[in-house]
Amino acid sequence: MKHVIALDVGGTGMKAALVAPNGTLLHEARRPTGRDRGPDAVVESILAFADDLRTHGETHFGEPASAAGVIVPGIVDAENGIALYAANLGWSDVPMRTLLSERLGGIPVALGHDVRTGGLAEGRIGAGQGADRFLFVPLGTGIAGAIGINNTIEEGAHASAGEIGHIVVRPGGVDCGCGQRGCLERYASASAVSLAWATATGDPTADAADCAKAVEDDDPRALAVWREAVDALADGLVTALTLLDPRTIIVGGGLAEAGETLFAPLRKAVEDRVTFQKLPTIVPAALGDTAGCLGAGLLAWDLLATYEEPSTPTTSPTTPTTNPTTPTTSPTAPPAHPTTPPTHAMHTDVMAPTEVSD
């Protein structure tokens, strides 16, 4: 059965799947990243995991994977397949696409940024389905963003578009690790709410989930912490929607698990702030922690589609001269992901996994 490898590399763990053309997850697996052993060991862990997934596909589905998609945190040069920098993994300038292609027998490999690729999945097969313009904002340890335009994600001129967490919403406010003060993620991320609630209660173990429960119980301290976070988030989102005019804003991450405790006041706060702007629909993310892995699968299928297009003149950099599933002896530099690739349709109604390995 034809399939691709999808691999989502996080700071502490990796999630992976073998994905069929219709989006079915044929096999799922997880492994630790092993960052405590250093960046070289992390890279080897990724390569070994991908190799094992390839072997699993050959053994159980009768053929090796046709392509692979891998997503990583940090700064990513997706066009050239290089993981430029990731503070939590300790690496810099890792030629990930080349290394993976070599380990996997020369198949095409797509490299992507974790948040932007998660946004790609939410836009195509998750909460953003049908929206031609959307903004994906996960609220976790920090706050990032993915700008969706017609089934693709805008990366920006320097591969750093969407960093909404570093919009300054409180000038002169709390110091941020980026060097600014008053950044959005210092007020509205799950970690920021956890810190504020722990301070308010004097309990260092208290977190954002505890705060949300206290809000539901009308605890005045929790209401004050929550209001500050929601107001800051609304300020940041209004700045973003003024610039981008999205049809839908998709909010995910740990803080979004509070449900309407977050979304009801957030929608009202945004509505209260807009003047001439068109009010977007604000919805919770639908795919949870599977978004990254599903997005990696989409990257792989998109890339494979460019290999299977009819031949074009050899001056085109997106059309290889050989069948990618039967590579020549020089597999180390597969063509870069095109700027506007064909999009692969995957549907959420066929995403139930048929085999899971932890």
CSV table of N, CA and C in Angstrom, one decimal, residues 210-279:
chain,number,residue,atom,x,y,z
A,210,ASP,N,-5.7,24.9,36.5
A,210,ASP,CA,-6.3,25.2,37.8
A,210,ASP,C,-6.9,26.6,37.8
A,211,CYS,N,-6.3,27.5,37.2
A,211,CYS,CA,-6.9,28.9,37.1
A,211,CYS,C,-8.2,28.9,36.4
A,212,ALA,N,-8.3,28.1,35.3
A,212,ALA,CA,-9.5,28.0,34.5
A,212,ALA,C,-10.6,27.5,35.4
A,213,LYS,N,-10.3,26.4,36.1
A,213,LYS,CA,-11.3,25.8,37.0
A,213,LYS,C,-11.8,26.9,38.1
A,214,ALA,N,-10.8,27.6,38.6
A,214,ALA,CA,-11.2,28.6,39.6
A,214,ALA,C,-12.0,29.8,39.0
A,215,VAL,N,-11.8,30.1,37.7
A,215,VAL,CA,-12.6,31.1,37.0
A,215,VAL,C,-14.1,30.6,37.0
A,216,GLU,N,-14.2,29.3,36.6
A,216,GLU,CA,-15.6,28.7,36.6
A,216,GLU,C,-16.3,28.8,37.9
A,217,ASP,N,-15.5,28.8,39.0
A,217,ASP,CA,-16.0,28.9,40.4
A,217,ASP,C,-16.1,30.3,40.9
A,218,ASP,N,-15.9,31.3,39.9
A,218,ASP,CA,-16.0,32.7,40.3
A,218,ASP,C,-15.0,33.2,41.3
A,219,ASP,N,-13.8,32.5,41.4
A,219,ASP,CA,-12.8,33.0,42.3
A,219,ASP,C,-12.3,34.4,41.9
A,220,PRO,N,-12.4,35.4,42.7
A,220,PRO,CA,-12.0,36.8,42.2
A,220,PRO,C,-10.6,36.9,41.8
A,221,ARG,N,-9.7,36.1,42.5
A,221,ARG,CA,-8.3,36.2,42.1
A,221,ARG,C,-8.1,35.6,40.7
A,222,ALA,N,-8.7,34.5,40.4
A,222,ALA,CA,-8.7,33.8,39.1
A,222,ALA,C,-9.3,34.7,38.0
A,223,LEU,N,-10.4,35.3,38.4
A,223,LEU,CA,-11.0,36.2,37.4
A,223,LEU,C,-10.1,37.3,37.0
A,224,ALA,N,-9.4,37.9,37.9
A,224,ALA,CA,-8.4,39.0,37.6
A,224,ALA,C,-7.3,38.5,36.7
A,225,VAL,N,-6.7,37.3,37.0
A,225,VAL,CA,-5.6,36.7,36.2
A,225,VAL,C,-6.1,36.4,34.8
A,226,TRP,N,-7.3,35.8,34.7
A,226,TRP,CA,-7.9,35.4,33.5
A,226,TRP,C,-8.2,36.7,32.6
A,227,ARG,N,-8.7,37.7,33.2
A,227,ARG,CA,-9.1,38.9,32.5
A,227,ARG,C,-7.8,39.6,31.9
A,228,GLU,N,-6.8,39.6,32.7
A,228,GLU,CA,-5.5,40.2,32.1
A,228,GLU,C,-5.0,39.4,30.9
A,229,ALA,N,-5.1,38.1,31.0
A,229,ALA,CA,-4.7,37.3,29.9
A,229,ALA,C,-5.6,37.4,28.6
A,230,VAL,N,-6.9,37.4,28.8
A,230,VAL,CA,-7.8,37.6,27.7
A,230,VAL,C,-7.7,38.9,27.1
A,231,ASP,N,-7.5,40.0,27.9
A,231,ASP,CA,-7.4,41.3,27.4
A,231,ASP,C,-6.1,41.4,26.5
A,232,ALA,N,-5.0,40.9,27.0
A,232,ALA,CA,-3.8,40.9,26.3
A,232,ALA,C,-3.9,40.2,25.0
A,233,LEU,N,-4.5,39.0,25.0
A,233,LEU,CA,-4.7,38.2,23.8
A,233,LEU,C,-5.6,38.9,22.8
A,234,ALA,N,-6.6,39.5,23.3
A,234,ALA,CA,-7.5,40.2,22.4
A,234,ALA,C,-6.8,41.4,21.7
A,235,ASP,N,-5.9,42.1,22.5
A,235,ASP,CA,-5.2,43.2,21.9
A,235,ASP,C,-4.2,42.7,20.8
A,236,GLY,N,-3.6,41.5,21.0
A,236,GLY,CA,-2.7,41.0,20.0
A,236,GLY,C,-3.5,40.5,18.8
A,237,LEU,N,-4.6,39.8,19.0
A,237,LEU,CA,-5.4,39.3,17.9
A,237,LEU,C,-5.9,40.5,17.0
A,238,VAL,N,-6.3,41.6,17.7
A,238,VAL,CA,-6.9,42.7,16.9
A,238,VAL,C,-5.7,43.3,16.0
A,239,THR,N,-4.5,43.4,16.6
A,239,THR,CA,-3.4,43.9,15.8
A,239,THR,C,-3.2,42.9,14.6
A,240,ALA,N,-3.2,41.6,14.8
A,240,ALA,CA,-3.0,40.7,13.7
A,240,ALA,C,-4.1,40.7,12.7
A,241,LEU,N,-5.4,40.8,13.1
A,241,LEU,CA,-6.5,40.8,12.1
A,241,LEU,C,-6.5,42.1,11.4
A,242,THR,N,-6.0,43.2,12.0
A,242,THR,CA,-5.9,44.5,11.3
A,242,THR,C,-5.0,44.4,10.1
A,243,LEU,N,-3.9,43.7,10.3
A,243,LEU,CA,-2.8,43.5,9.3
A,243,LEU,C,-3.2,42.4,8.3
A,244,LEU,N,-3.8,41.3,8.7
A,244,LEU,CA,-4.0,40.1,7.9
A,244,LEU,C,-5.4,39.9,7.3
A,245,ASP,N,-6.4,40.5,8.0
A,245,ASP,CA,-7.8,40.3,7.6
A,245,ASP,C,-8.1,38.8,7.4
A,246,PRO,N,-7.9,38.0,8.4
A,246,PRO,CA,-8.3,36.5,8.3
A,246,PRO,C,-9.8,36.3,8.4
A,247,ARG,N,-10.2,35.3,7.7
A,247,ARG,CA,-11.7,34.9,7.8
A,247,ARG,C,-11.9,34.2,9.1
A,248,THR,N,-10.9,33.4,9.5
A,248,THR,CA,-11.0,32.6,10.7
A,248,THR,C,-9.8,32.7,11.6
A,249,ILE,N,-9.9,32.8,12.9
A,249,ILE,CA,-8.8,32.7,13.8
A,249,ILE,C,-9.0,31.4,14.6
A,250,ILE,N,-8.0,30.5,14.5
A,250,ILE,CA,-8.0,29.2,15.1
A,250,ILE,C,-7.1,29.3,16.4
A,251,VAL,N,-7.6,29.1,17.5
A,251,VAL,CA,-6.8,29.1,18.8
A,251,VAL,C,-6.6,27.7,19.3
A,252,GLY,N,-5.4,27.3,19.5
A,252,GLY,CA,-5.1,26.0,20.0
A,252,GLY,C,-4.1,26.1,21.2
A,253,GLY,N,-3.5,24.9,21.5
A,253,GLY,CA,-2.6,24.9,22.6
A,253,GLY,C,-3.3,24.6,23.9
A,254,GLY,N,-2.5,24.5,25.0
A,254,GLY,CA,-3.0,24.1,26.3
A,254,GLY,C,-4.1,25.0,26.8
A,255,LEU,N,-3.9,26.3,26.6
A,255,LEU,CA,-4.9,27.3,27.2
A,255,LEU,C,-6.3,27.1,26.5
A,256,ALA,N,-6.3,26.7,25.3
A,256,ALA,CA,-7.6,26.6,24.6
A,256,ALA,C,-8.4,25.4,25.1
A,257,GLU,N,-7.7,24.5,25.9
A,257,GLU,CA,-8.5,23.4,26.5
A,257,GLU,C,-9.5,23.9,27.5
A,258,ALA,N,-9.4,25.1,27.9
A,258,ALA,CA,-10.4,25.7,28.8
A,258,ALA,C,-11.8,25.9,28.1
A,259,GLY,N,-11.8,25.7,26.8
A,259,GLY,CA,-13.1,25.8,26.1
A,259,GLY,C,-13.7,27.2,26.2
A,260,GLU,N,-15.0,27.2,26.4
A,260,GLU,CA,-15.8,28.5,26.4
A,260,GLU,C,-15.4,29.4,27.6
A,261,THR,N,-14.7,28.8,28.6
A,261,THR,CA,-14.2,29.7,29.7
A,261,THR,C,-13.2,30.7,29.1
A,262,LEU,N,-12.5,30.3,28.0
A,262,LEU,CA,-11.6,31.2,27.3
A,262,LEU,C,-12.3,31.8,26.1
A,263,PHE,N,-13.0,31.1,25.3
A,263,PHE,CA,-13.5,31.6,24.0
A,263,PHE,C,-14.7,32.6,24.2
A,264,ALA,N,-15.5,32.4,25.2
A,264,ALA,CA,-16.6,33.4,25.3
A,264,ALA,C,-16.1,34.8,25.6
A,265,PRO,N,-15.3,35.0,26.6
A,265,PRO,CA,-14.8,36.3,26.9
A,265,PRO,C,-13.8,36.8,25.8
A,266,LEU,N,-13.1,35.9,25.2
A,266,LEU,CA,-12.2,36.3,24.1
A,266,LEU,C,-12.9,36.9,22.9
A,267,ARG,N,-14.0,36.2,22.5
A,267,ARG,CA,-14.7,36.7,21.4
A,267,ARG,C,-15.3,38.1,21.7
A,268,LYS,N,-15.8,38.2,22.9
A,268,LYS,CA,-16.4,39.5,23.2
A,268,LYS,C,-15.4,40.6,23.3
A,269,ALA,N,-14.2,40.3,23.8
A,269,ALA,CA,-13.1,41.3,24.0
A,269,ALA,C,-12.6,41.7,22.6
A,270,VAL,N,-12.5,40.8,21.6
A,270,VAL,CA,-12.1,41.1,20.3
A,270,VAL,C,-13.2,42.0,19.6
A,271,GLU,N,-14.4,41.6,19.8
A,271,GLU,CA,-15.5,42.3,19.2
A,271,GLU,C,-15.6,43.8,19.7
A,272,ASP,N,-15.3,43.9,21.0
A,272,ASP,CA,-15.3,45.3,21.6
A,272,ASP,C,-14.2,46.2,21.1
A,273,ARG,N,-13.2,45.6,20.6
A,273,ARG,CA,-12.0,46.3,20.1
A,273,ARG,C,-12.0,46.7,18.7
A,274,VAL,N,-12.7,45.9,17.8
A,274,VAL,CA,-12.7,46.2,16.4
A,274,VAL,C,-13.5,47.5,16.1
A,275,THR,N,-13.1,48.2,15.1
A,275,THR,CA,-13.8,49.4,14.7
A,275,THR,C,-14.2,49.2,13.2
A,276,PHE,N,-13.3,49.5,12.3
A,276,PHE,CA,-13.5,49.3,10.9
A,276,PHE,C,-13.3,47.9,10.4
A,277,GLN,N,-12.5,47.1,11.2
A,277,GLN,CA,-12.1,45.8,10.7
A,277,GLN,C,-13.3,44.8,10.7
A,278,LYS,N,-13.2,43.8,9.8
A,278,LYS,CA,-14.2,42.8,9.8
A,278,LYS,C,-13.9,41.7,10.8
A,279,LEU,N,-14.9,41.4,11.6
A,279,LEU,CA,-14.7,40.5,12.7
A,279,LEU,C,-14.6,39.0,12.2
